[in-house]
Amino acid sequence: MTSFTQIAPLLEGQAIEVPSWAYGNSGTRFKVFGSPGTPRTVEEKVADAATVHRFTGLAPAVSLHIPWDLVDDYTALRAYAGELGVSIGTINSNTFQDDDYKLGALTHVDRKVRQKAIDHHFECIDVMNATGSRDLKIWLAEGSNYPGQGDIRGRQDRLAQSLQTIYARLSDDQRLVLEYKFFEPAFYHTDVPDWGTSYTQVAALGDRAMVCLDTGHHAPGTNVEFIVAQLLRLGKLGSFDFNSRFYADDDLIVGAADPFQLFRIIFEVIRGGGYAPSNPDSEVAFMLDQCHNIEDKIPGQIRSVLNVQEMTARALLVDRDALTAAQESGDVLGANGIFMDAFYTDVRPDLAAWRETRGLPADPMRAYAESGYQQQIEADRVGGTQAGWN
Ligand code: AOS
Ligand code: ZN
């Protein structure tokens, strides 16, 4: 098997974007629990994201959500993030919290409503121009609840037109990533339910339009790594929203419920040239899309990026030459054994030692717990309105 020393250089430069909303209060449809120390401002969210990076070296960018992260001066926010050692990453639009969008936004039958949703995306692009963000991420809550309720074909046509107008506004170094989700909040049909629909829509736009794969947005049992392989093969995998699901779109800590699935996904990313440290041409963005409803948010994010790093190290350990030889000679169980040997390798002691050589804490979870940061924010962030979903 490949050794840790051989793969260590490829861990260098791994970058996972963290979402601003992970630091705010969140919950289920039933209850949002507040917690001490929750940010009241966008700056406080950025400070928490920068803390995750300081303890792990893995999270150099924070992804924002408009309008949850509206500020007057994005140039100043960009500078503030820079002072804390992070940059502003992907900008996420929101077409799911306005009364006008009850029956759709980019797909709505009313041209005025569609234009309002397009204008919102123009506003997001203005933000990107100020923050230096590369990616505009679009997730649409659109669809219908009852057969016959909407013209599902007409909605696709309107979506294509709206996306084209938004795409035309991007500059040459910006990208549009279109996320798919198989159901929810619409339950009968969803306008972008699967990778095929997202692919079809972005392929019609151009080279700078790509698919965003949220790991939680598939039916149970879906072979997600196959979708990864397929999109990379087509040159259309733009980004990941990493999280973990158990029943639906649970937005839990990535790698928590099924670390083996995360390993298989990352193996295909590396195999397909989507892992930047081993392929500098890759532009696949690794992002988290998570909420921490009952656990502390900053440790939740630290655990998440460490899980991704851990499964990346294990996936890099797969002896690819031996695997190919076994595959080509039809050695079914031999190939499976090579794959599993890497998965079952506990890389945690090696990673801890490696972190120390990089000036990082061997155990970022413990270092954070002992740092006093949590106590400090709980003492300082009193009064004001805690950040949340709106
Ligand atoms: C929603 O289900 C999606 O996963 C999104 O990526 C959404 O944009 C994100 O949760 C923040 O709005
Ligand atoms: Zn997502």
mmCIF file of C-alpha atoms and ligand atoms in Angstrom:
data_model
loop_
_atom_site.group_PDB
_atom_site.id
_atom_site.type_symbol
_atom_site.label_atom_id
_atom_site.label_comp_id
_atom_site.label_asym_id
_atom_site.label_seq_id
_atom_site.Cartn_x
_atom_site.Cartn_y
_atom_site.Cartn_z
ATOM 1 C CA MET A 1 0.000 0.000 0.000
ATOM 2 C CA THR A 2 1.058 3.598 -0.540
ATOM 3 C CA SER A 3 2.604 5.094 2.618
ATOM 4 C CA PHE A 4 1.544 8.215 4.506
ATOM 5 C CA THR A 5 4.918 9.838 3.781
ATOM 6 C CA GLN A 6 4.267 9.438 0.066
ATOM 7 C CA ILE A 7 0.870 11.109 0.191
ATOM 8 C CA ALA A 8 1.676 13.827 2.777
ATOM 9 C CA PRO A 9 2.662 16.466 0.171
ATOM 10 C CA LEU A 10 -0.774 16.040 -1.411
ATOM 11 C CA LEU A 11 -2.503 17.081 1.805
ATOM 12 C CA GLU A 12 -0.819 20.442 1.503
ATOM 13 C CA GLY A 13 -3.124 23.036 0.031
ATOM 14 C CA GLN A 14 -6.380 21.197 0.645
ATOM 15 C CA ALA A 15 -9.061 23.872 0.979
ATOM 16 C CA ILE A 16 -12.625 23.462 2.219
ATOM 17 C CA GLU A 17 -14.974 26.446 2.174
ATOM 18 C CA VAL A 18 -17.125 26.844 5.238
ATOM 19 C CA PRO A 19 -20.671 28.292 5.108
ATOM 20 C CA SER A 20 -21.485 31.437 7.085
ATOM 21 C CA TRP A 21 -24.872 29.966 8.030
ATOM 22 C CA ALA A 22 -23.227 27.125 9.940
ATOM 23 C CA TYR A 23 -22.285 29.650 12.638
ATOM 24 C CA GLY A 24 -25.781 31.077 13.023
ATOM 25 C CA ASN A 25 -28.745 29.496 14.741
ATOM 26 C CA SER A 26 -30.612 26.910 12.740
ATOM 27 C CA GLY A 27 -33.066 24.144 13.351
ATOM 28 C CA THR A 28 -35.726 21.942 11.947
ATOM 29 C CA ARG A 29 -39.220 22.888 10.819
ATOM 30 C CA PHE A 30 -40.162 22.506 14.470
ATOM 31 C CA LYS A 31 -37.700 24.556 16.483
ATOM 32 C CA VAL A 32 -34.626 26.723 16.208
ATOM 33 C CA PHE A 33 -32.576 26.598 19.401
ATOM 34 C CA GLY A 34 -30.499 29.626 20.272
ATOM 35 C CA SER A 35 -27.072 29.085 21.789
ATOM 36 C CA PRO A 36 -24.678 31.323 23.730
ATOM 37 C CA GLY A 37 -21.913 32.872 21.648
ATOM 38 C CA THR A 38 -23.851 32.794 18.360
ATOM 39 C CA PRO A 39 -22.728 35.622 16.012
ATOM 40 C CA ARG A 40 -24.943 38.685 15.759
ATOM 41 C CA THR A 41 -23.209 40.128 12.705
ATOM 42 C CA VAL A 42 -21.660 38.946 9.471
ATOM 43 C CA GLU A 43 -18.267 40.002 10.856
ATOM 44 C CA GLU A 44 -18.723 37.697 13.842
ATOM 45 C CA LYS A 45 -19.572 34.817 11.500
ATOM 46 C CA VAL A 46 -16.415 35.532 9.505
ATOM 47 C CA ALA A 47 -14.400 35.623 12.745
ATOM 48 C CA ASP A 48 -15.723 32.176 13.699
ATOM 49 C CA ALA A 49 -14.947 30.821 10.238
ATOM 50 C CA ALA A 50 -11.417 32.217 10.532
ATOM 51 C CA THR A 51 -11.105 30.425 13.869
ATOM 52 C CA VAL A 52 -11.865 27.107 12.178
ATOM 53 C CA HIS A 53 -9.082 27.862 9.703
ATOM 54 C CA ARG A 54 -6.641 28.889 12.449
ATOM 55 C CA PHE A 55 -7.044 25.553 14.235
ATOM 56 C CA THR A 56 -7.093 23.319 11.158
ATOM 57 C CA GLY A 57 -5.358 25.080 8.267
ATOM 58 C CA LEU A 58 -8.126 23.652 6.110
ATOM 59 C CA ALA A 59 -10.741 26.365 5.724
ATOM 60 C CA PRO A 60 -9.287 29.441 4.013
ATOM 61 C CA ALA A 61 -12.614 30.736 2.628
ATOM 62 C CA VAL A 62 -16.081 31.450 3.954
ATOM 63 C CA SER A 63 -19.131 31.205 1.767
ATOM 64 C CA LEU A 64 -21.829 33.894 2.157
ATOM 65 C CA HIS A 65 -25.568 33.853 1.694
ATOM 66 C CA ILE A 66 -27.521 36.828 0.375
ATOM 67 C CA PRO A 67 -29.579 38.319 2.008
ATOM 68 C CA TRP A 68 -28.625 36.662 5.327
ATOM 69 C CA ASP A 69 -25.157 38.187 5.040
ATOM 70 C CA LEU A 70 -26.081 41.617 3.718
ATOM 71 C CA VAL A 71 -23.651 44.380 4.733
ATOM 72 C CA ASP A 72 -23.253 47.946 3.484
ATOM 73 C CA ASP A 73 -19.672 47.602 2.394
ATOM 74 C CA TYR A 74 -18.405 44.341 0.903
ATOM 75 C CA THR A 75 -15.000 45.782 0.134
ATOM 76 C CA ALA A 76 -14.598 46.419 3.857
ATOM 77 C CA LEU A 77 -15.869 42.918 4.682
ATOM 78 C CA ARG A 78 -13.364 41.467 2.258
ATOM 79 C CA ALA A 79 -10.560 43.433 3.922
ATOM 80 C CA TYR A 80 -11.736 42.359 7.371
ATOM 81 C CA ALA A 81 -11.739 38.689 6.332
ATOM 82 C CA GLY A 82 -8.270 39.158 4.870
ATOM 83 C CA GLU A 83 -6.983 40.533 8.171
ATOM 84 C CA LEU A 84 -8.241 37.363 9.839
ATOM 85 C CA GLY A 85 -6.505 35.189 7.267
ATOM 86 C CA VAL A 86 -9.478 34.062 5.188
ATOM 87 C CA SER A 87 -11.181 35.126 1.974
ATOM 88 C CA ILE A 88 -14.818 35.379 0.935
ATOM 89 C CA GLY A 89 -15.794 32.367 -1.150
ATOM 90 C CA THR A 90 -18.966 31.353 -2.939
ATOM 91 C CA ILE A 91 -21.986 33.646 -2.905
ATOM 92 C CA ASN A 92 -25.293 31.816 -2.408
ATOM 93 C CA SER A 93 -28.538 33.316 -3.658
ATOM 94 C CA ASN A 94 -31.892 32.972 -1.943
ATOM 95 C CA THR A 95 -35.172 32.597 -3.821
ATOM 96 C CA PHE A 96 -36.979 30.687 -1.119
ATOM 97 C CA GLN A 97 -37.979 33.214 1.520
ATOM 98 C CA ASP A 98 -40.067 35.795 -0.305
ATOM 99 C CA ASP A 99 -43.847 35.645 -0.596
ATOM 100 C CA ASP A 100 -43.623 36.419 -4.309
ATOM 101 C CA TYR A 101 -41.826 33.115 -4.846
ATOM 102 C CA LYS A 102 -44.548 30.867 -3.466
ATOM 103 C CA LEU A 103 -45.169 29.355 -6.906
ATOM 104 C CA GLY A 104 -41.655 29.750 -8.265
ATOM 105 C CA ALA A 105 -38.943 32.335 -8.861
ATOM 106 C CA LEU A 106 -36.759 31.728 -11.915
ATOM 107 C CA THR A 107 -39.522 29.464 -13.283
ATOM 108 C CA HIS A 108 -42.524 31.605 -12.320
ATOM 109 C CA VAL A 109 -45.186 32.183 -14.980
ATOM 110 C CA ASP A 110 -45.223 35.919 -14.213
ATOM 111 C CA ARG A 111 -42.421 37.753 -15.997
ATOM 112 C CA LYS A 112 -42.234 40.363 -13.218
ATOM 113 C CA VAL A 113 -41.585 37.735 -10.565
ATOM 114 C CA ARG A 114 -38.940 36.096 -12.740
ATOM 115 C CA GLN A 115 -37.281 39.471 -13.256
ATOM 116 C CA LYS A 116 -37.291 40.109 -9.515
ATOM 117 C CA ALA A 117 -35.467 36.790 -8.989
ATOM 118 C CA ILE A 118 -33.025 37.591 -11.799
ATOM 119 C CA ASP A 119 -32.370 41.018 -10.263
ATOM 120 C CA HIS A 120 -31.583 39.313 -6.962
ATOM 121 C CA HIS A 121 -28.913 37.294 -8.749
ATOM 122 C CA PHE A 122 -27.544 40.487 -10.314
ATOM 123 C CA GLU A 123 -27.239 41.842 -6.771
ATOM 124 C CA CYS A 124 -25.335 38.678 -5.807
ATOM 125 C CA ILE A 125 -22.978 39.248 -8.746
ATOM 126 C CA ASP A 126 -22.378 42.825 -7.531
ATOM 127 C CA VAL A 127 -21.417 41.332 -4.174
ATOM 128 C CA MET A 128 -19.072 38.892 -5.923
ATOM 129 C CA ASN A 129 -17.413 41.768 -7.752
ATOM 130 C CA ALA A 130 -16.690 43.468 -4.438
ATOM 131 C CA THR A 131 -15.616 40.364 -2.523
ATOM 132 C CA GLY A 132 -13.591 38.803 -5.334
ATOM 133 C CA SER A 133 -15.707 35.645 -5.192
ATOM 134 C CA ARG A 134 -15.494 33.278 -8.121
ATOM 135 C CA ASP A 135 -18.708 31.287 -7.750
ATOM 136 C CA LEU A 136 -22.406 32.110 -7.694
ATOM 137 C CA LYS A 137 -24.285 29.167 -6.282
ATOM 138 C CA ILE A 138 -27.936 28.732 -7.147
ATOM 139 C CA TRP A 139 -30.194 26.334 -5.329
ATOM 140 C CA LEU A 140 -33.863 26.557 -6.266
ATOM 141 C CA ALA A 141 -36.713 25.633 -3.957
ATOM 142 C CA GLU A 142 -39.004 25.459 -6.975
ATOM 143 C CA GLY A 143 -41.431 22.804 -8.033
ATOM 144 C CA SER A 144 -45.028 21.765 -7.462
ATOM 145 C CA ASN A 145 -46.968 19.765 -4.932
ATOM 146 C CA TYR A 146 -49.791 18.335 -7.029
ATOM 147 C CA PRO A 147 -50.014 16.654 -10.418
ATOM 148 C CA GLY A 148 -51.306 19.162 -12.938
ATOM 149 C CA GLN A 149 -50.474 22.134 -10.726
ATOM 150 C CA GLY A 150 -47.831 23.475 -13.072
ATOM 151 C CA ASP A 151 -46.624 23.024 -16.623
ATOM 152 C CA ILE A 152 -43.453 21.133 -15.793
ATOM 153 C CA ARG A 153 -42.098 21.504 -19.333
ATOM 154 C CA GLY A 154 -42.824 25.251 -19.471
ATOM 155 C CA ARG A 155 -41.038 25.705 -16.164
ATOM 156 C CA GLN A 156 -37.878 24.125 -17.626
ATOM 157 C CA ASP A 157 -38.035 26.532 -20.561
ATOM 158 C CA ARG A 158 -38.436 29.566 -18.300
ATOM 159 C CA LEU A 159 -35.642 28.329 -16.051
ATOM 160 C CA ALA A 160 -33.328 28.074 -19.059
ATOM 161 C CA GLN A 161 -34.131 31.659 -20.068
ATOM 162 C CA SER A 162 -33.666 33.042 -16.560
ATOM 163 C CA LEU A 163 -30.364 31.231 -16.084
ATOM 164 C CA GLN A 164 -29.127 32.510 -19.422
ATOM 165 C CA THR A 165 -29.810 36.098 -18.369
ATOM 166 C CA ILE A 166 -27.968 35.597 -15.084
ATOM 167 C CA TYR A 167 -25.057 33.784 -16.733
ATOM 168 C CA ALA A 168 -24.619 36.611 -19.243
ATOM 169 C CA ARG A 169 -23.981 39.017 -16.365
ATOM 170 C CA LEU A 170 -20.965 37.048 -15.031
ATOM 171 C CA SER A 171 -17.446 38.126 -15.867
ATOM 172 C CA ASP A 172 -14.967 35.774 -17.503
ATOM 173 C CA ASP A 173 -13.426 34.686 -14.239
ATOM 174 C CA GLN A 174 -16.730 33.997 -12.501
ATOM 175 C CA ARG A 175 -18.783 30.805 -12.568
ATOM 176 C CA LEU A 176 -22.381 29.770 -11.981
ATOM 177 C CA VAL A 177 -22.941 26.507 -10.121
ATOM 178 C CA LEU A 178 -26.431 24.997 -10.154
ATOM 179 C CA GLU A 179 -27.357 22.721 -7.285
ATOM 180 C CA TYR A 180 -29.931 19.944 -7.582
ATOM 181 C CA LYS A 181 -32.113 18.387 -4.926
ATOM 182 C CA PHE A 182 -34.438 15.453 -5.419
ATOM 183 C CA PHE A 183 -37.306 16.816 -3.319
ATOM 184 C CA GLU A 184 -38.233 19.456 -0.734
ATOM 185 C CA PRO A 185 -39.728 21.962 -0.282
ATOM 186 C CA ALA A 186 -41.767 20.888 -3.316
ATOM 187 C CA PHE A 187 -42.944 17.324 -2.999
ATOM 188 C CA TYR A 188 -44.524 16.272 -6.315
ATOM 189 C CA HIS A 189 -41.980 17.628 -8.764
ATOM 190 C CA THR A 190 -38.823 19.681 -8.312
ATOM 191 C CA ASP A 191 -37.536 21.825 -11.174
ATOM 192 C CA VAL A 192 -33.883 20.805 -10.673
ATOM 193 C CA PRO A 193 -34.185 17.393 -9.010
ATOM 194 C CA ASP A 194 -31.108 15.567 -10.240
ATOM 195 C CA TRP A 195 -27.642 15.892 -11.742
ATOM 196 C CA GLY A 196 -28.981 15.206 -15.223
ATOM 197 C CA THR A 197 -31.317 18.203 -15.125
ATOM 198 C CA SER A 198 -28.645 20.432 -13.627
ATOM 199 C CA TYR A 199 -26.176 19.219 -16.263
ATOM 200 C CA THR A 200 -28.623 19.837 -19.094
ATOM 201 C CA GLN A 201 -29.336 23.364 -17.893
ATOM 202 C CA VAL A 202 -25.699 24.351 -17.308
ATOM 203 C CA ALA A 203 -24.440 22.690 -20.499
ATOM 204 C CA ALA A 204 -26.735 25.006 -22.445
ATOM 205 C CA LEU A 205 -25.185 28.050 -20.756
ATOM 206 C CA GLY A 206 -21.489 27.598 -21.405
ATOM 207 C CA ASP A 207 -18.116 26.599 -19.977
ATOM 208 C CA ARG A 208 -18.398 28.637 -16.810
ATOM 209 C CA ALA A 209 -21.637 27.012 -15.718
ATOM 210 C CA MET A 210 -21.230 23.840 -13.695
ATOM 211 C CA VAL A 211 -23.116 21.439 -11.451
ATOM 212 C CA CYS A 212 -23.020 21.675 -7.657
ATOM 213 C CA LEU A 213 -23.341 18.288 -5.973
ATOM 214 C CA ASP A 214 -24.786 18.440 -2.471
ATOM 215 C CA THR A 215 -24.069 15.033 -0.952
ATOM 216 C CA GLY A 216 -27.369 15.113 0.985
ATOM 217 C CA HIS A 217 -29.603 15.634 -2.035
ATOM 218 C CA HIS A 218 -30.104 12.099 -3.296
ATOM 219 C CA ALA A 219 -32.543 9.302 -2.647
ATOM 220 C CA PRO A 220 -31.386 6.706 -0.119
ATOM 221 C CA GLY A 221 -29.068 4.158 -1.679
ATOM 222 C CA THR A 222 -27.969 6.385 -4.577
ATOM 223 C CA ASN A 223 -24.419 5.673 -5.724
ATOM 224 C CA VAL A 224 -23.165 9.249 -5.327
ATOM 225 C CA GLU A 225 -19.590 8.433 -6.310
ATOM 226 C CA PHE A 226 -20.857 7.300 -9.707
ATOM 227 C CA ILE A 227 -22.383 10.757 -10.214
ATOM 228 C CA VAL A 228 -19.052 12.291 -9.203
ATOM 229 C CA ALA A 229 -17.213 10.139 -11.745
ATOM 230 C CA GLN A 230 -19.728 10.999 -14.444
ATOM 231 C CA LEU A 231 -19.672 14.755 -13.872
ATOM 232 C CA LEU A 232 -15.882 14.839 -13.767
ATOM 233 C CA ARG A 233 -15.783 12.842 -16.968
ATOM 234 C CA LEU A 234 -18.056 15.452 -18.558
ATOM 235 C CA GLY A 235 -15.980 18.323 -17.148
ATOM 236 C CA LYS A 236 -19.009 19.698 -15.326
ATOM 237 C CA LEU A 237 -18.427 19.098 -11.624
ATOM 238 C CA GLY A 238 -18.159 22.643 -10.274
ATOM 239 C CA SER A 239 -18.461 22.183 -6.556
ATOM 240 C CA PHE A 240 -19.523 20.086 -3.627
ATOM 241 C CA ASP A 241 -21.849 20.961 -0.815
ATOM 242 C CA PHE A 242 -20.612 18.411 1.713
ATOM 243 C CA ASN A 243 -22.788 17.228 4.546
ATOM 244 C CA SER A 244 -24.205 14.004 5.856
ATOM 245 C CA ARG A 245 -27.726 12.736 5.516
ATOM 246 C CA PHE A 246 -29.518 9.893 7.139
ATOM 247 C CA TYR A 247 -33.158 10.211 6.131
ATOM 248 C CA ALA A 248 -33.442 13.332 3.988
ATOM 249 C CA ASP A 249 -31.568 16.607 3.579
ATOM 250 C CA ASP A 250 -30.350 16.482 7.161
ATOM 251 C CA ASP A 251 -27.336 18.822 6.771
ATOM 252 C CA LEU A 252 -25.396 16.907 9.428
ATOM 253 C CA ILE A 253 -21.618 16.749 9.847
ATOM 254 C CA VAL A 254 -19.964 15.413 6.689
ATOM 255 C CA GLY A 255 -18.654 11.885 7.117
ATOM 256 C CA ALA A 256 -20.631 11.417 10.323
ATOM 257 C CA ALA A 257 -23.175 8.808 9.288
ATOM 258 C CA ASP A 258 -21.235 7.126 6.488
ATOM 259 C CA PRO A 259 -17.488 7.813 6.390
ATOM 260 C CA PHE A 260 -17.118 5.037 3.824
ATOM 261 C CA GLN A 261 -19.349 6.919 1.391
ATOM 262 C CA LEU A 262 -17.215 10.031 1.866
ATOM 263 C CA PHE A 263 -14.104 7.935 1.218
ATOM 264 C CA ARG A 264 -15.629 6.536 -1.995
ATOM 265 C CA ILE A 265 -16.639 10.003 -3.174
ATOM 266 C CA ILE A 266 -13.204 11.469 -2.539
ATOM 267 C CA PHE A 267 -11.530 8.511 -4.215
ATOM 268 C CA GLU A 268 -13.506 9.300 -7.392
ATOM 269 C CA VAL A 269 -12.659 12.995 -7.078
ATOM 270 C CA ILE A 270 -8.948 12.163 -6.989
ATOM 271 C CA ARG A 271 -9.315 9.537 -9.727
ATOM 272 C CA GLY A 272 -11.160 12.026 -11.946
ATOM 273 C CA GLY A 273 -8.655 14.867 -11.491
ATOM 274 C CA GLY A 274 -10.925 16.946 -9.274
ATOM 275 C CA TYR A 275 -8.554 17.230 -6.321
ATOM 276 C CA ALA A 276 -6.519 20.414 -6.725
ATOM 277 C CA PRO A 277 -3.384 19.392 -4.772
ATOM 278 C CA SER A 278 -2.839 16.489 -7.175
ATOM 279 C CA ASN A 279 -4.188 18.284 -10.252
ATOM 280 C CA PRO A 280 -3.516 22.039 -10.286
ATOM 281 C CA ASP A 281 -5.911 22.431 -13.239
ATOM 282 C CA SER A 282 -8.849 21.319 -11.132
ATOM 283 C CA GLU A 283 -11.395 23.965 -10.220
ATOM 284 C CA VAL A 284 -13.720 21.772 -8.182
ATOM 285 C CA ALA A 285 -14.669 23.661 -5.018
ATOM 286 C CA PHE A 286 -15.009 21.713 -1.776
ATOM 287 C CA MET A 287 -17.623 23.404 0.384
ATOM 288 C CA LEU A 288 -19.604 22.459 3.430
ATOM 289 C CA ASP A 289 -23.352 23.043 3.529
ATOM 290 C CA GLN A 290 -24.277 22.207 7.084
ATOM 291 C CA CYS A 291 -26.165 23.358 10.120
ATOM 292 C CA HIS A 292 -25.364 22.658 13.737
ATOM 293 C CA ASN A 293 -28.669 22.577 15.530
ATOM 294 C CA ILE A 294 -27.767 20.883 18.810
ATOM 295 C CA GLU A 295 -23.952 20.743 18.894
ATOM 296 C CA ASP A 296 -21.550 23.664 19.323
ATOM 297 C CA LYS A 297 -21.096 25.239 15.940
ATOM 298 C CA ILE A 298 -17.361 25.930 15.736
ATOM 299 C CA PRO A 299 -16.325 22.452 16.949
ATOM 300 C CA GLY A 300 -18.965 21.082 14.546
ATOM 301 C CA GLN A 301 -17.183 22.814 11.688
ATOM 302 C CA ILE A 302 -13.732 21.774 12.898
ATOM 303 C CA ARG A 303 -14.871 18.143 13.088
ATOM 304 C CA SER A 304 -16.318 18.458 9.564
ATOM 305 C CA VAL A 305 -13.184 19.709 7.833
ATOM 306 C CA LEU A 306 -11.106 17.139 9.726
ATOM 307 C CA ASN A 307 -13.438 14.372 8.512
ATOM 308 C CA VAL A 308 -12.921 15.506 4.924
ATOM 309 C CA GLN A 309 -9.148 15.636 5.425
ATOM 310 C CA GLU A 310 -9.122 12.198 7.019
ATOM 311 C CA MET A 311 -11.046 10.532 4.209
ATOM 312 C CA THR A 312 -8.901 12.370 1.664
ATOM 313 C CA ALA A 313 -5.771 10.927 3.262
ATOM 314 C CA ARG A 314 -7.273 7.441 3.214
ATOM 315 C CA ALA A 315 -8.389 7.797 -0.409
ATOM 316 C CA LEU A 316 -4.897 8.968 -1.384
ATOM 317 C CA LEU A 317 -3.518 5.812 0.243
ATOM 318 C CA VAL A 318 -5.225 3.558 -2.308
ATOM 319 C CA ASP A 319 -2.497 1.880 -4.334
ATOM 320 C CA ARG A 320 -3.839 2.906 -7.725
ATOM 321 C CA ASP A 321 -1.360 0.854 -9.768
ATOM 322 C CA ALA A 322 -2.119 -2.306 -7.830
ATOM 323 C CA LEU A 323 -5.834 -1.540 -8.070
ATOM 324 C CA THR A 324 -5.688 -1.110 -11.836
ATOM 325 C CA ALA A 325 -3.712 -4.346 -12.183
ATOM 326 C CA ALA A 326 -6.254 -6.221 -10.089
ATOM 327 C CA GLN A 327 -9.169 -4.678 -12.012
ATOM 328 C CA GLU A 328 -7.658 -5.485 -15.378
ATOM 329 C CA SER A 329 -6.867 -9.063 -14.468
ATOM 330 C CA GLY A 330 -10.425 -9.605 -13.254
ATOM 331 C CA ASP A 331 -9.327 -10.108 -9.651
ATOM 332 C CA VAL A 332 -12.635 -9.080 -8.115
ATOM 333 C CA LEU A 333 -11.855 -9.612 -4.455
ATOM 334 C CA GLY A 334 -8.217 -8.583 -4.835
ATOM 335 C CA ALA A 335 -9.327 -5.183 -6.183
ATOM 336 C CA ASN A 336 -11.896 -4.813 -3.448
ATOM 337 C CA GLY A 337 -9.245 -5.741 -0.870
ATOM 338 C CA ILE A 338 -6.842 -3.048 -2.097
ATOM 339 C CA PHE A 339 -9.625 -0.465 -1.860
ATOM 340 C CA MET A 340 -10.663 -1.584 1.631
ATOM 341 C CA ASP A 341 -7.097 -1.731 2.960
ATOM 342 C CA ALA A 342 -6.815 2.008 2.376
ATOM 343 C CA PHE A 343 -10.233 2.714 3.854
ATOM 344 C CA TYR A 344 -9.467 0.775 7.032
ATOM 345 C CA THR A 345 -6.140 2.553 7.622
ATOM 346 C CA ASP A 346 -6.284 4.776 10.678
ATOM 347 C CA VAL A 347 -4.491 7.924 9.510
ATOM 348 C CA ARG A 348 -5.200 9.955 12.647
ATOM 349 C CA PRO A 349 -1.784 9.551 14.353
ATOM 350 C CA ASP A 350 0.056 10.380 11.109
ATOM 351 C CA LEU A 351 -2.176 13.377 10.485
ATOM 352 C CA ALA A 352 -1.614 14.645 14.023
ATOM 353 C CA ALA A 353 2.159 14.453 13.600
ATOM 354 C CA TRP A 354 1.934 16.041 10.143
ATOM 355 C CA ARG A 355 -0.121 18.945 11.498
ATOM 356 C CA GLU A 356 2.537 19.674 14.085
ATOM 357 C CA THR A 357 5.156 19.955 11.359
ATOM 358 C CA ARG A 358 2.924 22.629 9.794
ATOM 359 C CA GLY A 359 2.658 24.638 13.038
ATOM 360 C CA LEU A 360 -0.915 23.446 13.608
ATOM 361 C CA PRO A 361 -2.269 21.758 16.717
ATOM 362 C CA ALA A 362 -2.003 17.948 16.593
ATOM 363 C CA ASP A 363 -5.579 17.713 17.847
ATOM 364 C CA PRO A 364 -7.561 20.752 16.630
ATOM 365 C CA MET A 365 -10.715 19.716 18.520
ATOM 366 C CA ARG A 366 -8.909 19.638 21.824
ATOM 367 C CA ALA A 367 -6.863 22.771 21.050
ATOM 368 C CA TYR A 368 -10.081 24.671 20.333
ATOM 369 C CA ALA A 369 -11.709 23.403 23.531
ATOM 370 C CA GLU A 370 -8.676 24.524 25.541
ATOM 371 C CA SER A 371 -8.230 27.864 23.740
ATOM 372 C CA GLY A 372 -10.916 29.775 25.645
ATOM 373 C CA TYR A 373 -12.432 31.087 22.357
ATOM 374 C CA GLN A 374 -15.816 29.518 23.088
ATOM 375 C CA GLN A 375 -15.951 31.014 26.606
ATOM 376 C CA GLN A 376 -14.861 34.360 25.208
ATOM 377 C CA ILE A 377 -17.590 34.582 22.555
ATOM 378 C CA GLU A 378 -20.193 33.416 25.066
ATOM 379 C CA ALA A 379 -19.144 36.232 27.393
ATOM 380 C CA ASP A 380 -18.771 38.887 24.688
ATOM 381 C CA ARG A 381 -21.762 38.232 22.465
ATOM 382 C CA VAL A 382 -24.498 39.281 24.776
ATOM 383 C CA GLY A 383 -27.407 41.375 23.526
ATOM 384 C CA GLY A 384 -28.225 42.053 19.921
ATOM 385 C CA THR A 385 -29.974 39.589 17.686
ATOM 386 C CA GLN A 386 -28.372 36.243 17.078
ATOM 387 C CA ALA A 387 -27.931 35.368 13.421
ATOM 388 C CA GLY A 388 -30.291 32.801 11.992
ATOM 389 C CA TRP A 389 -32.183 31.879 8.866
ATOM 390 C CA ASN A 390 -33.654 35.281 8.251
HETATM 391 C C1 AOS B 1 -30.737 23.585 0.302
HETATM 392 O O1 AOS B 1 -31.288 22.530 0.505
HETATM 393 C C2 AOS B 1 -29.431 23.661 -0.273
HETATM 394 O O2 AOS B 1 -28.644 22.569 0.147
HETATM 395 C C3 AOS B 1 -28.608 24.872 -0.312
HETATM 396 O O3 AOS B 1 -27.303 24.683 -0.720
HETATM 397 C C4 AOS B 1 -28.861 26.149 0.274
HETATM 398 O O4 AOS B 1 -28.499 27.085 -0.649
HETATM 399 C C5 AOS B 1 -28.060 26.350 1.548
HETATM 400 O O5 AOS B 1 -28.575 25.498 2.514
HETATM 401 C C6 AOS B 1 -28.096 27.758 2.049
HETATM 402 O O6 AOS B 1 -29.143 28.436 1.551
HETATM 403 ZN ZN ZN B 2 -26.583 22.605 -0.496
#
